[in-house]
């Protein structure tokens, strides 16, 4: 029970549980819409190339929405931004329910919230992760993130299987075409946006960022710790007769600068350096994810193996449940070998299996590779979230996580165009090979650049343990 992190999530605050429930509801809606998105557009007579362009423009719109809303989330209020995002999500579902015009759907996907990949889109994830980091301690944070991610993957799984069998049942009724059934699913999507809005309203004031005074105190203390460590490591003769050890009490914090509250975040130089490196690496991984989105994979299995929606939903339900359960294993592994090694050694096999999916000529081997990919596909998410949260200062988390999500979304947006172009040329299989190679390269580069990296929290923890031992 302790290894699974169940005690951590049960002992977490009410707000933490509400955020996890919100993620389940949101990803349930994303999973349902993702299963039918490409099929719905194809049934409307839209070509594969234009479907790829649609997905890319959707992700471009997400870049703008996510950047603006997460940048000002702490200044304007996290709960307000979460409620606004839920309204945009519901509005997009209504447009898809009642309209079949290509450009109207494009506008709804750009200015609203529609996920072409089945994964996170919009401002929600960065704000929720920052809030969960604030509400949890370093000891329980990876467990909280594990359950947060697990519930999201479970939501995707149940959304897909519900959608698949619901669409198949609706089409068996009189006067129900595939398009009518798909539009009914988007109506459910709009309703779930309203449910998410209500859940966001139930959050307490504890979800809002700490006061400027508290943030200033934490940042100053962490900076003083770093300076002390640098000074002590640069002088090997600190305790010699010529350099007696200091026994002075810690200096009081300097007064907090008086200035007007700003809705723009401040990011320290150290965090900016980390942000730049991670953004470059994440961009390669996200571009590969854009090439092989869940919508494109479902479209591949439908067009190449003629799988009905019910069977397709069951297949992706299975892969999503496997991916969800693997997050608990990732949390346990990260406690033993560290966050970075867990990220790399679990993600690399999934990249290889992704490249192998289109090679078989029959459906069973292709489904086997898809399931094998799911076994480790998302095991890097929990350690990546915890790694990023620990690498930057608490006051910077919302902005940094938002910027990382923007970079990932912007990079991912170029992928669907490539896949649509290849699918139109009857070269769909090349997209899987490119995606697998890029993801494998990302894993190896991540290991090379950050192996041995120590976060500020780790440095502070070692200092406190050494003082306690002395």
CSV table of C-alpha atoms in Angstrom, one decimal:
chain,number,residue,atom,x,y,z
A,1,UNK,CA,0.0,0.0,0.0
A,2,UNK,CA,2.8,2.4,0.9
A,3,UNK,CA,4.7,1.5,-2.3
A,4,UNK,CA,1.6,2.4,-4.4
A,5,UNK,CA,1.3,5.8,-2.8
A,6,UNK,CA,-2.3,5.1,-1.8
A,7,UNK,CA,-1.7,6.4,1.8
A,8,UNK,CA,-0.3,9.6,0.3
A,9,UNK,CA,-3.3,10.4,-1.9
A,10,UNK,CA,-5.8,9.4,0.8
A,11,UNK,CA,-4.0,11.6,3.3
A,12,UNK,CA,-3.8,14.5,0.9
A,13,UNK,CA,-5.9,17.6,1.2
A,14,UNK,CA,-9.5,18.0,-0.2
A,15,UNK,CA,-8.2,20.3,-2.9
A,16,UNK,CA,-5.7,17.7,-4.0
A,17,UNK,CA,-8.4,15.2,-4.4
A,18,UNK,CA,-10.6,17.6,-6.3
A,19,UNK,CA,-7.8,18.4,-8.7
A,20,UNK,CA,-7.3,14.7,-9.4
A,21,UNK,CA,-11.1,14.2,-9.9
A,22,UNK,CA,-11.1,17.2,-12.3
A,23,UNK,CA,-8.3,15.5,-14.3
A,24,UNK,CA,-10.3,12.3,-14.5
A,25,UNK,CA,-13.4,14.1,-15.9
A,26,UNK,CA,-11.4,16.1,-18.3
A,27,UNK,CA,-9.4,13.2,-19.7
A,28,UNK,CA,-12.6,11.1,-19.9
A,29,UNK,CA,-13.9,13.8,-22.3
A,30,UNK,CA,-10.6,13.9,-24.2
A,31,UNK,CA,-10.5,10.2,-24.6
A,32,UNK,CA,-14.1,10.0,-25.9
A,33,UNK,CA,-13.5,12.8,-28.5
A,34,UNK,CA,-10.1,11.5,-29.6
A,35,UNK,CA,-11.4,8.1,-30.6
A,36,UNK,CA,-13.7,9.6,-33.2
A,37,UNK,CA,-12.1,13.0,-34.1
A,38,UNK,CA,-10.3,11.9,-37.3
A,39,UNK,CA,-13.2,9.6,-38.2
A,40,UNK,CA,-15.7,12.4,-37.8
A,41,UNK,CA,-13.7,14.7,-40.0
A,42,UNK,CA,-13.2,12.0,-42.6
A,43,UNK,CA,-17.0,11.3,-42.6
A,44,UNK,CA,-17.5,15.0,-43.4
A,45,UNK,CA,-15.5,14.5,-46.6
A,46,UNK,CA,-12.3,16.1,-45.3
A,47,UNK,CA,-9.1,14.8,-46.8
A,48,UNK,CA,-6.3,13.3,-44.8
A,49,UNK,CA,-4.0,16.3,-45.5
A,50,UNK,CA,-6.7,18.7,-44.2
A,51,UNK,CA,-7.3,16.5,-41.2
A,52,UNK,CA,-3.6,16.8,-40.4
A,53,UNK,CA,-3.8,20.6,-40.9
A,54,UNK,CA,-6.8,20.7,-38.6
A,55,UNK,CA,-4.9,18.9,-35.8
A,56,UNK,CA,-1.9,21.2,-36.2
A,57,UNK,CA,-4.1,24.4,-36.0
A,58,UNK,CA,-5.8,23.0,-33.0
A,59,UNK,CA,-2.5,22.6,-31.2
A,60,UNK,CA,-1.4,26.1,-32.4
A,61,UNK,CA,-4.5,27.5,-30.8
A,62,UNK,CA,-3.7,25.6,-27.6
A,63,UNK,CA,-0.2,27.2,-27.6
A,64,UNK,CA,-1.7,30.7,-27.5
A,65,UNK,CA,-4.5,29.8,-25.0
A,66,UNK,CA,-2.1,27.9,-22.7
A,67,UNK,CA,0.6,30.6,-22.8
A,68,UNK,CA,-1.7,33.5,-22.0
A,69,UNK,CA,-3.8,31.8,-19.3
A,70,UNK,CA,-0.9,30.1,-17.5
A,71,UNK,CA,1.3,33.2,-17.7
A,72,UNK,CA,-1.3,35.2,-15.8
A,73,UNK,CA,-2.8,32.4,-13.7
A,74,UNK,CA,-1.1,33.2,-10.5
A,75,UNK,CA,-1.8,36.9,-10.9
A,76,UNK,CA,-5.5,36.6,-11.8
A,77,UNK,CA,-6.3,33.5,-9.7
A,78,UNK,CA,-5.8,29.9,-10.5
A,79,UNK,CA,-9.4,28.9,-9.8
A,80,UNK,CA,-10.7,31.6,-12.2
A,81,UNK,CA,-8.4,30.4,-15.0
A,82,UNK,CA,-9.5,26.7,-14.4
A,83,UNK,CA,-13.2,27.8,-14.6
A,84,UNK,CA,-12.5,29.8,-17.8
A,85,UNK,CA,-10.8,26.8,-19.4
A,86,UNK,CA,-13.8,24.7,-18.5
A,87,UNK,CA,-16.1,27.2,-20.2
A,88,UNK,CA,-14.0,27.1,-23.4
A,89,UNK,CA,-14.0,23.3,-23.3
A,90,UNK,CA,-17.8,23.2,-23.1
A,91,UNK,CA,-18.2,25.8,-25.9
A,92,UNK,CA,-16.0,23.7,-28.2
A,93,UNK,CA,-18.1,20.7,-27.6
A,94,UNK,CA,-21.3,22.5,-28.5
A,95,UNK,CA,-19.8,23.8,-31.7
A,96,UNK,CA,-18.8,20.3,-32.8
A,97,UNK,CA,-22.2,19.0,-31.9
A,98,UNK,CA,-24.1,21.4,-34.1
A,99,UNK,CA,-21.7,22.4,-36.9
A,100,UNK,CA,-20.1,20.4,-39.8
A,101,UNK,CA,-18.3,23.3,-41.5
A,102,UNK,CA,-14.6,22.8,-41.6
A,103,UNK,CA,-13.5,26.4,-40.8
A,104,UNK,CA,-16.1,26.7,-38.1
A,105,UNK,CA,-14.7,23.6,-36.5
A,106,UNK,CA,-11.2,24.9,-36.9
A,107,UNK,CA,-12.1,28.1,-35.1
A,108,UNK,CA,-13.8,26.2,-32.3
A,109,UNK,CA,-10.7,24.0,-31.8
A,110,UNK,CA,-8.3,27.0,-31.9
A,111,UNK,CA,-10.1,29.3,-29.5
A,112,UNK,CA,-11.6,26.5,-27.4
A,113,UNK,CA,-10.3,23.2,-26.0
A,114,UNK,CA,-10.4,20.1,-28.2
A,115,UNK,CA,-7.7,17.4,-27.8
A,116,UNK,CA,-6.5,15.6,-31.0
A,117,UNK,CA,-4.1,13.4,-29.1
A,118,UNK,CA,-6.2,12.3,-26.1
A,119,UNK,CA,-3.7,13.9,-23.8
A,120,UNK,CA,-3.6,17.2,-22.0
A,121,UNK,CA,-4.4,20.4,-23.9
A,122,UNK,CA,-5.3,23.8,-22.6
A,123,UNK,CA,-4.1,25.6,-19.4
A,124,UNK,CA,-5.3,23.0,-16.9
A,125,UNK,CA,-2.2,20.7,-16.5
A,126,UNK,CA,0.4,23.4,-15.7
A,127,UNK,CA,-1.9,25.1,-13.1
A,128,UNK,CA,-3.0,21.9,-11.5
A,129,UNK,CA,0.6,20.6,-11.3
A,130,UNK,CA,1.8,23.8,-9.7
A,131,UNK,CA,-1.1,23.7,-7.2
A,132,UNK,CA,-0.4,20.1,-6.3
A,133,UNK,CA,3.3,20.9,-5.8
A,134,UNK,CA,2.2,23.7,-3.4
A,135,UNK,CA,-0.2,21.5,-1.5
A,136,UNK,CA,2.1,18.5,-1.1
A,137,UNK,CA,5.5,17.9,0.6
A,138,UNK,CA,8.6,16.7,-1.3
A,139,UNK,CA,8.2,13.3,0.4
A,140,UNK,CA,4.7,12.7,-1.0
A,141,UNK,CA,4.8,14.7,-4.2
A,142,UNK,CA,5.8,11.9,-6.5
A,143,UNK,CA,3.0,9.7,-5.1
A,144,UNK,CA,0.5,12.5,-5.6
A,145,UNK,CA,1.6,13.0,-9.1
A,146,UNK,CA,1.5,9.3,-9.7
A,147,UNK,CA,-2.2,9.1,-8.8
A,148,UNK,CA,-2.9,12.4,-10.6
A,149,UNK,CA,-1.5,10.9,-13.8
A,150,UNK,CA,-3.1,7.5,-13.2
A,151,UNK,CA,-6.5,9.0,-12.8
A,152,UNK,CA,-6.0,11.0,-16.0
A,153,UNK,CA,-5.0,7.9,-18.0
A,154,UNK,CA,-7.9,5.9,-16.4
A,155,UNK,CA,-10.2,8.7,-17.6
A,156,UNK,CA,-8.9,8.5,-21.1
A,157,UNK,CA,-9.4,4.7,-21.0
A,158,UNK,CA,-13.0,4.8,-19.8
A,159,UNK,CA,-13.8,7.7,-22.2
A,160,UNK,CA,-12.5,5.6,-25.2
A,161,UNK,CA,-14.4,2.4,-24.4
A,162,UNK,CA,-17.6,4.3,-23.6
A,163,UNK,CA,-17.3,6.2,-26.8
A,164,UNK,CA,-16.5,3.2,-28.9
A,165,UNK,CA,-19.5,1.1,-27.8
A,166,UNK,CA,-21.8,4.0,-27.6
A,167,UNK,CA,-21.1,5.0,-31.2
A,168,UNK,CA,-21.6,1.4,-32.3
A,169,UNK,CA,-24.9,1.1,-30.4
A,170,UNK,CA,-26.2,4.4,-31.7
A,171,UNK,CA,-25.4,3.4,-35.3
A,172,UNK,CA,-27.5,0.3,-34.8
A,173,UNK,CA,-30.6,2.4,-34.2
A,174,UNK,CA,-32.9,3.6,-37.0
A,175,UNK,CA,-31.9,6.9,-38.7
A,176,UNK,CA,-28.6,7.1,-36.8
A,177,UNK,CA,-25.6,7.6,-39.0
A,178,UNK,CA,-22.0,7.6,-37.9
A,179,UNK,CA,-22.0,11.4,-38.1
A,180,UNK,CA,-25.0,11.7,-35.8
A,181,UNK,CA,-23.4,9.3,-33.3
A,182,UNK,CA,-20.2,11.3,-33.3
A,183,UNK,CA,-22.0,14.5,-32.7
A,184,UNK,CA,-23.8,13.0,-29.7
A,185,UNK,CA,-20.4,12.2,-28.2
A,186,UNK,CA,-19.4,15.8,-28.6
A,187,UNK,CA,-22.6,16.8,-26.8
A,188,UNK,CA,-21.4,14.6,-23.9
A,189,UNK,CA,-18.0,16.4,-24.2
A,190,UNK,CA,-19.8,19.8,-23.7
A,191,UNK,CA,-21.7,18.5,-20.6
A,192,UNK,CA,-18.4,17.2,-19.0
A,193,UNK,CA,-17.0,20.7,-19.5
A,194,UNK,CA,-19.8,22.0,-17.2
A,195,UNK,CA,-19.1,19.3,-14.7
A,196,UNK,CA,-15.4,20.4,-14.6
A,197,UNK,CA,-16.5,24.0,-14.1
A,198,UNK,CA,-18.5,23.0,-11.0
A,199,UNK,CA,-15.5,21.1,-9.6
A,200,UNK,CA,-13.3,24.1,-10.1
A,201,UNK,CA,-15.7,26.3,-8.2
A,202,UNK,CA,-15.4,23.9,-5.2
A,203,UNK,CA,-11.7,24.5,-4.8
A,204,UNK,CA,-10.6,26.5,-1.7
A,205,UNK,CA,-8.3,29.6,-1.3
A,206,UNK,CA,-5.4,27.3,-0.5
A,207,UNK,CA,-5.1,26.6,-4.2
A,208,UNK,CA,-4.1,30.2,-4.9
A,209,UNK,CA,-0.4,31.1,-4.9
A,210,UNK,CA,1.3,32.0,-1.6
A,211,UNK,CA,1.5,35.7,-0.7
A,212,UNK,CA,4.4,37.7,-2.1
A,213,UNK,CA,6.0,37.8,1.4
A,214,UNK,CA,6.0,34.0,1.8
A,215,UNK,CA,7.4,33.5,-1.7
A,216,UNK,CA,10.1,36.1,-1.1
A,217,UNK,CA,11.1,34.4,2.2
A,218,UNK,CA,11.4,30.9,0.6
A,219,UNK,CA,13.3,32.2,-2.4
A,220,UNK,CA,15.8,34.1,-0.3
A,221,UNK,CA,16.4,31.2,2.0
A,222,UNK,CA,17.0,28.8,-0.9
A,223,UNK,CA,19.4,31.3,-2.5
A,224,UNK,CA,21.3,31.7,0.8
A,225,UNK,CA,21.7,27.9,1.0
A,226,UNK,CA,23.2,27.8,-2.5
A,227,UNK,CA,25.6,30.6,-1.7
A,228,UNK,CA,26.8,28.8,1.5
A,229,UNK,CA,27.3,25.6,-0.3
A,230,UNK,CA,29.3,27.3,-3.0
A,231,UNK,CA,31.5,29.1,-0.5
A,232,UNK,CA,32.1,26.0,1.5
A,233,UNK,CA,33.0,23.9,-1.5
A,234,UNK,CA,35.4,26.5,-2.9
A,235,UNK,CA,37.5,26.6,0.2
A,236,UNK,CA,39.2,23.3,1.2
A,237,UNK,CA,40.9,25.0,4.2
A,238,UNK,CA,37.8,26.5,5.7
A,239,UNK,CA,38.4,24.9,9.1
A,240,UNK,CA,42.1,25.5,9.3
A,241,UNK,CA,43.6,27.8,12.0
A,242,UNK,CA,43.8,30.6,9.4
A,243,UNK,CA,40.1,30.1,8.5
A,244,UNK,CA,38.2,29.2,11.6
A,245,UNK,CA,34.7,27.8,11.1
A,246,UNK,CA,32.0,30.3,11.4
A,247,UNK,CA,29.6,29.9,14.3
A,248,UNK,CA,27.5,32.9,13.7
A,249,UNK,CA,23.7,32.7,13.7
A,250,UNK,CA,22.0,33.0,10.3
A,251,UNK,CA,21.6,36.6,9.1
A,252,UNK,CA,18.1,37.9,9.2
A,253,UNK,CA,16.3,38.1,5.9
A,254,UNK,CA,16.6,41.5,4.1
A,255,UNK,CA,13.4,43.5,4.0
A,256,UNK,CA,11.1,42.5,1.1
A,257,UNK,CA,11.3,45.1,-1.6
A,258,UNK,CA,8.1,47.2,-1.8
A,259,UNK,CA,6.6,47.2,-5.2
A,260,UNK,CA,3.3,46.8,-6.8
A,261,UNK,CA,2.0,43.3,-7.3
A,262,UNK,CA,2.6,42.1,-10.8
A,263,UNK,CA,0.7,39.5,-12.7
A,264,UNK,CA,3.9,38.7,-14.6
A,265,UNK,CA,6.1,36.0,-13.1
A,266,UNK,CA,9.8,36.3,-12.3
A,267,UNK,CA,12.1,33.4,-13.1
A,268,UNK,CA,15.6,33.2,-11.7
A,269,UNK,CA,18.7,32.8,-14.0
A,270,UNK,CA,19.3,29.2,-12.8
A,271,UNK,CA,15.8,28.2,-13.5
A,272,UNK,CA,15.9,29.9,-16.9
A,273,UNK,CA,19.0,27.8,-17.8
A,274,UNK,CA,17.2,24.6,-16.8
A,275,UNK,CA,14.0,25.7,-18.6
A,276,UNK,CA,16.0,26.2,-21.9
A,277,UNK,CA,17.6,22.8,-21.8
A,278,UNK,CA,14.4,21.0,-21.0
A,279,UNK,CA,12.4,22.9,-23.6
A,280,UNK,CA,14.9,21.9,-26.3
A,281,UNK,CA,14.7,18.2,-25.3
A,282,UNK,CA,10.9,18.2,-24.8
A,283,UNK,CA,10.4,19.7,-28.2
A,284,UNK,CA,11.8,16.6,-29.9
A,285,UNK,CA,9.7,14.3,-27.9
A,286,UNK,CA,6.5,16.4,-28.4
A,287,UNK,CA,7.1,16.6,-32.2
A,288,UNK,CA,7.2,12.8,-32.3
A,289,UNK,CA,4.0,12.7,-30.2
A,290,UNK,CA,2.4,14.9,-32.7
A,291,UNK,CA,3.3,12.6,-35.6
A,292,UNK,CA,1.7,9.7,-33.8
A,293,UNK,CA,-1.2,11.2,-31.9
A,294,UNK,CA,-4.0,8.9,-30.6
A,295,UNK,CA,-6.3,10.2,-33.2
A,296,UNK,CA,-3.9,9.2,-36.0
A,297,UNK,CA,-3.3,5.8,-34.4
A,298,UNK,CA,-7.0,5.1,-34.2
A,299,UNK,CA,-7.4,6.3,-37.8
A,300,UNK,CA,-4.6,4.0,-38.8
A,301,UNK,CA,-6.2,0.9,-37.3
A,302,UNK,CA,-9.5,1.8,-38.8
A,303,UNK,CA,-8.3,2.4,-42.3
A,304,UNK,CA,-5.7,-0.4,-42.5
A,305,UNK,CA,-7.5,-3.2,-40.5
A,306,UNK,CA,-11.2,-2.1,-40.6
A,307,UNK,CA,-11.7,-2.2,-36.9
A,308,UNK,CA,-15.2,-1.1,-35.7
A,309,UNK,CA,-15.5,1.6,-33.1
A,310,UNK,CA,-16.4,-0.8,-30.3
A,311,UNK,CA,-13.4,-3.0,-30.9
A,312,UNK,CA,-11.2,0.1,-31.3
A,313,UNK,CA,-12.5,1.5,-28.0
A,314,UNK,CA,-11.8,-1.7,-26.2
A,315,UNK,CA,-8.3,-1.8,-27.6
A,316,UNK,CA,-7.4,1.7,-26.5
A,317,UNK,CA,-9.2,1.1,-23.2
A,318,UNK,CA,-6.8,-1.8,-22.6
A,319,UNK,CA,-3.7,0.3,-23.5
A,320,UNK,CA,-4.8,3.2,-21.4
A,321,UNK,CA,-5.5,1.1,-18.3
A,322,UNK,CA,-2.1,-0.5,-18.7
A,323,UNK,CA,-0.5,2.9,-19.1
A,324,UNK,CA,-2.4,4.2,-16.0
A,325,UNK,CA,-1.3,1.3,-13.8
A,326,UNK,CA,2.3,1.7,-14.9
A,327,UNK,CA,2.4,5.1,-13.3
A,328,UNK,CA,2.3,3.5,-9.9
A,329,UNK,CA,5.2,1.3,-10.8
A,330,UNK,CA,7.1,4.4,-12.0
A,331,UNK,CA,6.7,6.1,-8.7
A,332,UNK,CA,8.1,3.1,-6.9
A,333,UNK,CA,11.0,2.8,-9.3
A,334,UNK,CA,11.9,6.5,-9.1
A,335,UNK,CA,12.4,6.1,-5.3
A,336,UNK,CA,15.0,3.5,-6.0
A,337,UNK,CA,17.0,4.6,-9.0
A,338,UNK,CA,16.1,8.3,-9.2
A,339,UNK,CA,13.8,10.4,-11.3
A,340,UNK,CA,16.0,10.8,-14.4
A,341,UNK,CA,16.9,7.2,-14.9
A,342,UNK,CA,13.2,6.2,-14.4
A,343,UNK,CA,12.2,8.7,-17.1
A,344,UNK,CA,14.8,7.3,-19.6
A,345,UNK,CA,14.8,3.6,-19.0
A,346,UNK,CA,11.0,3.3,-19.1
A,347,UNK,CA,10.4,5.6,-22.0
A,348,UNK,CA,13.0,4.1,-24.4
A,349,UNK,CA,11.2,0.7,-24.9
A,350,UNK,CA,7.9,2.4,-25.7
A,351,UNK,CA,9.7,4.4,-28.5
A,352,UNK,CA,11.0,1.1,-30.0
A,353,UNK,CA,7.5,-0.5,-29.9
A,354,UNK,CA,6.0,2.6,-31.5
A,355,UNK,CA,8.2,2.2,-34.5
A,356,UNK,CA,7.3,-1.4,-34.9
A,357,UNK,CA,3.4,-0.9,-35.0
A,358,UNK,CA,3.0,-0.5,-38.8
A,359,UNK,CA,5.3,-3.2,-39.8
A,360,UNK,CA,3.0,-6.3,-39.4
A,361,UNK,CA,0.5,-7.0,-42.2
A,362,UNK,CA,-2.1,-8.5,-39.9
A,363,UNK,CA,-3.9,-6.8,-37.0
A,364,UNK,CA,-2.9,-9.1,-34.1
A,365,UNK,CA,0.9,-8.4,-34.2
A,366,UNK,CA,0.2,-4.6,-34.6
A,367,UNK,CA,-2.1,-4.7,-31.6
A,368,UNK,CA,0.5,-6.6,-29.6
A,369,UNK,CA,3.1,-3.9,-30.3
A,370,UNK,CA,0.6,-1.2,-29.3
A,371,UNK,CA,-0.1,-2.9,-26.0
A,372,UNK,CA,3.6,-3.4,-25.4
A,373,UNK,CA,4.2,0.2,-26.0
A,374,UNK,CA,1.5,1.1,-23.5
A,375,UNK,CA,3.3,-0.9,-20.8
A,376,UNK,CA,6.0,1.8,-20.5
A,377,UNK,CA,4.5,4.7,-22.6
A,378,UNK,CA,3.6,7.0,-19.7
A,379,UNK,CA,6.0,5.8,-17.0
A,380,UNK,CA,8.1,8.8,-17.7
A,381,UNK,CA,5.3,11.3,-16.9
A,382,UNK,CA,5.4,11.0,-13.1
A,383,UNK,CA,9.1,11.4,-12.6
A,384,UNK,CA,9.2,14.1,-15.3
A,385,UNK,CA,6.6,16.1,-13.3
A,386,UNK,CA,8.4,15.6,-10.0
A,387,UNK,CA,11.8,16.4,-11.7
A,388,UNK,CA,10.5,19.7,-13.1
A,389,UNK,CA,8.8,20.7,-9.9
A,390,UNK,CA,12.0,20.1,-7.9
A,391,UNK,CA,14.3,21.8,-10.4
A,392,UNK,CA,12.8,25.3,-10.0
A,393,UNK,CA,11.7,27.5,-7.2
A,394,UNK,CA,8.2,27.1,-5.7
A,395,UNK,CA,7.2,30.7,-6.8
A,396,UNK,CA,8.2,29.8,-10.4
A,397,UNK,CA,6.4,26.5,-10.9
A,398,UNK,CA,3.2,27.7,-12.5
A,399,UNK,CA,5.0,29.9,-15.1
A,400,UNK,CA,7.7,27.4,-15.8
A,401,UNK,CA,5.3,24.4,-16.2
A,402,UNK,CA,3.1,26.6,-18.3
A,403,UNK,CA,6.0,27.6,-20.6
A,404,UNK,CA,7.1,23.9,-20.9
A,405,UNK,CA,3.6,22.9,-21.9
A,406,UNK,CA,3.6,25.7,-24.4
A,407,UNK,CA,6.8,24.5,-25.9
A,408,UNK,CA,5.6,20.9,-26.0
A,409,UNK,CA,2.3,22.0,-27.6
A,410,UNK,CA,4.0,24.2,-30.2
A,411,UNK,CA,6.4,21.3,-31.1
A,412,UNK,CA,3.6,18.8,-31.2
A,413,UNK,CA,1.6,21.0,-33.6
A,414,UNK,CA,4.0,20.3,-36.5
A,415,UNK,CA,3.6,16.5,-36.3
A,416,UNK,CA,0.0,16.0,-37.6
A,417,UNK,CA,0.8,17.9,-40.8
A,418,UNK,CA,3.6,15.5,-41.5
A,419,UNK,CA,1.4,12.5,-40.8
A,420,UNK,CA,-1.4,13.8,-42.9
A,421,UNK,CA,0.9,14.4,-45.8
A,422,UNK,CA,2.4,10.9,-45.5
A,423,UNK,CA,-1.1,9.3,-45.1
A,424,UNK,CA,-2.2,11.0,-48.3
A,425,UNK,CA,0.8,9.5,-50.1
A,426,UNK,CA,0.0,6.0,-48.8
A,427,UNK,CA,3.2,6.2,-46.6
A,428,UNK,CA,1.5,6.1,-43.2
A,429,UNK,CA,4.0,3.6,-41.8
A,430,UNK,CA,6.9,6.1,-42.2
A,431,UNK,CA,5.3,8.3,-39.6
A,432,UNK,CA,5.6,5.6,-36.9
A,433,UNK,CA,9.3,5.1,-37.7
A,434,UNK,CA,10.1,8.8,-37.5
A,435,UNK,CA,8.2,9.2,-34.2
A,436,UNK,CA,10.0,6.2,-32.7
A,437,UNK,CA,13.4,7.4,-33.7
A,438,UNK,CA,12.9,10.9,-32.4
A,439,UNK,CA,11.6,9.6,-29.0
A,440,UNK,CA,14.6,7.3,-28.6
A,441,UNK,CA,16.9,10.2,-29.4
A,442,UNK,CA,15.2,12.3,-26.8
A,443,UNK,CA,15.7,9.7,-24.1
A,444,UNK,CA,19.4,9.3,-24.8
A,445,UNK,CA,20.0,13.1,-24.9
A,446,UNK,CA,18.0,13.6,-21.6
A,447,UNK,CA,20.3,11.0,-19.9
A,448,UNK,CA,23.5,12.6,-21.2
A,449,UNK,CA,22.5,16.2,-20.3
A,450,UNK,CA,21.0,15.7,-16.8
A,451,UNK,CA,22.8,12.7,-15.4
A,452,UNK,CA,24.0,13.7,-11.9
A,453,UNK,CA,21.8,16.8,-11.7
A,454,UNK,CA,20.8,17.8,-8.1
A,455,UNK,CA,17.8,19.9,-7.5
A,456,UNK,CA,17.7,22.7,-4.9
A,457,UNK,CA,15.5,20.6,-2.7
A,458,UNK,CA,18.0,17.8,-2.7
A,459,UNK,CA,20.8,20.2,-1.8
A,460,UNK,CA,18.8,21.6,1.0
A,461,UNK,CA,17.9,18.2,2.3
A,462,UNK,CA,21.5,17.0,2.4
A,463,UNK,CA,22.4,20.2,4.3
A,464,UNK,CA,19.8,19.6,6.9
A,465,UNK,CA,20.7,16.0,7.3
A,466,UNK,CA,24.4,16.9,7.7
A,467,UNK,CA,23.6,19.5,10.3
A,468,UNK,CA,21.4,17.0,12.2
A,469,UNK,CA,24.2,14.4,12.2
A,470,UNK,CA,26.7,17.0,13.4
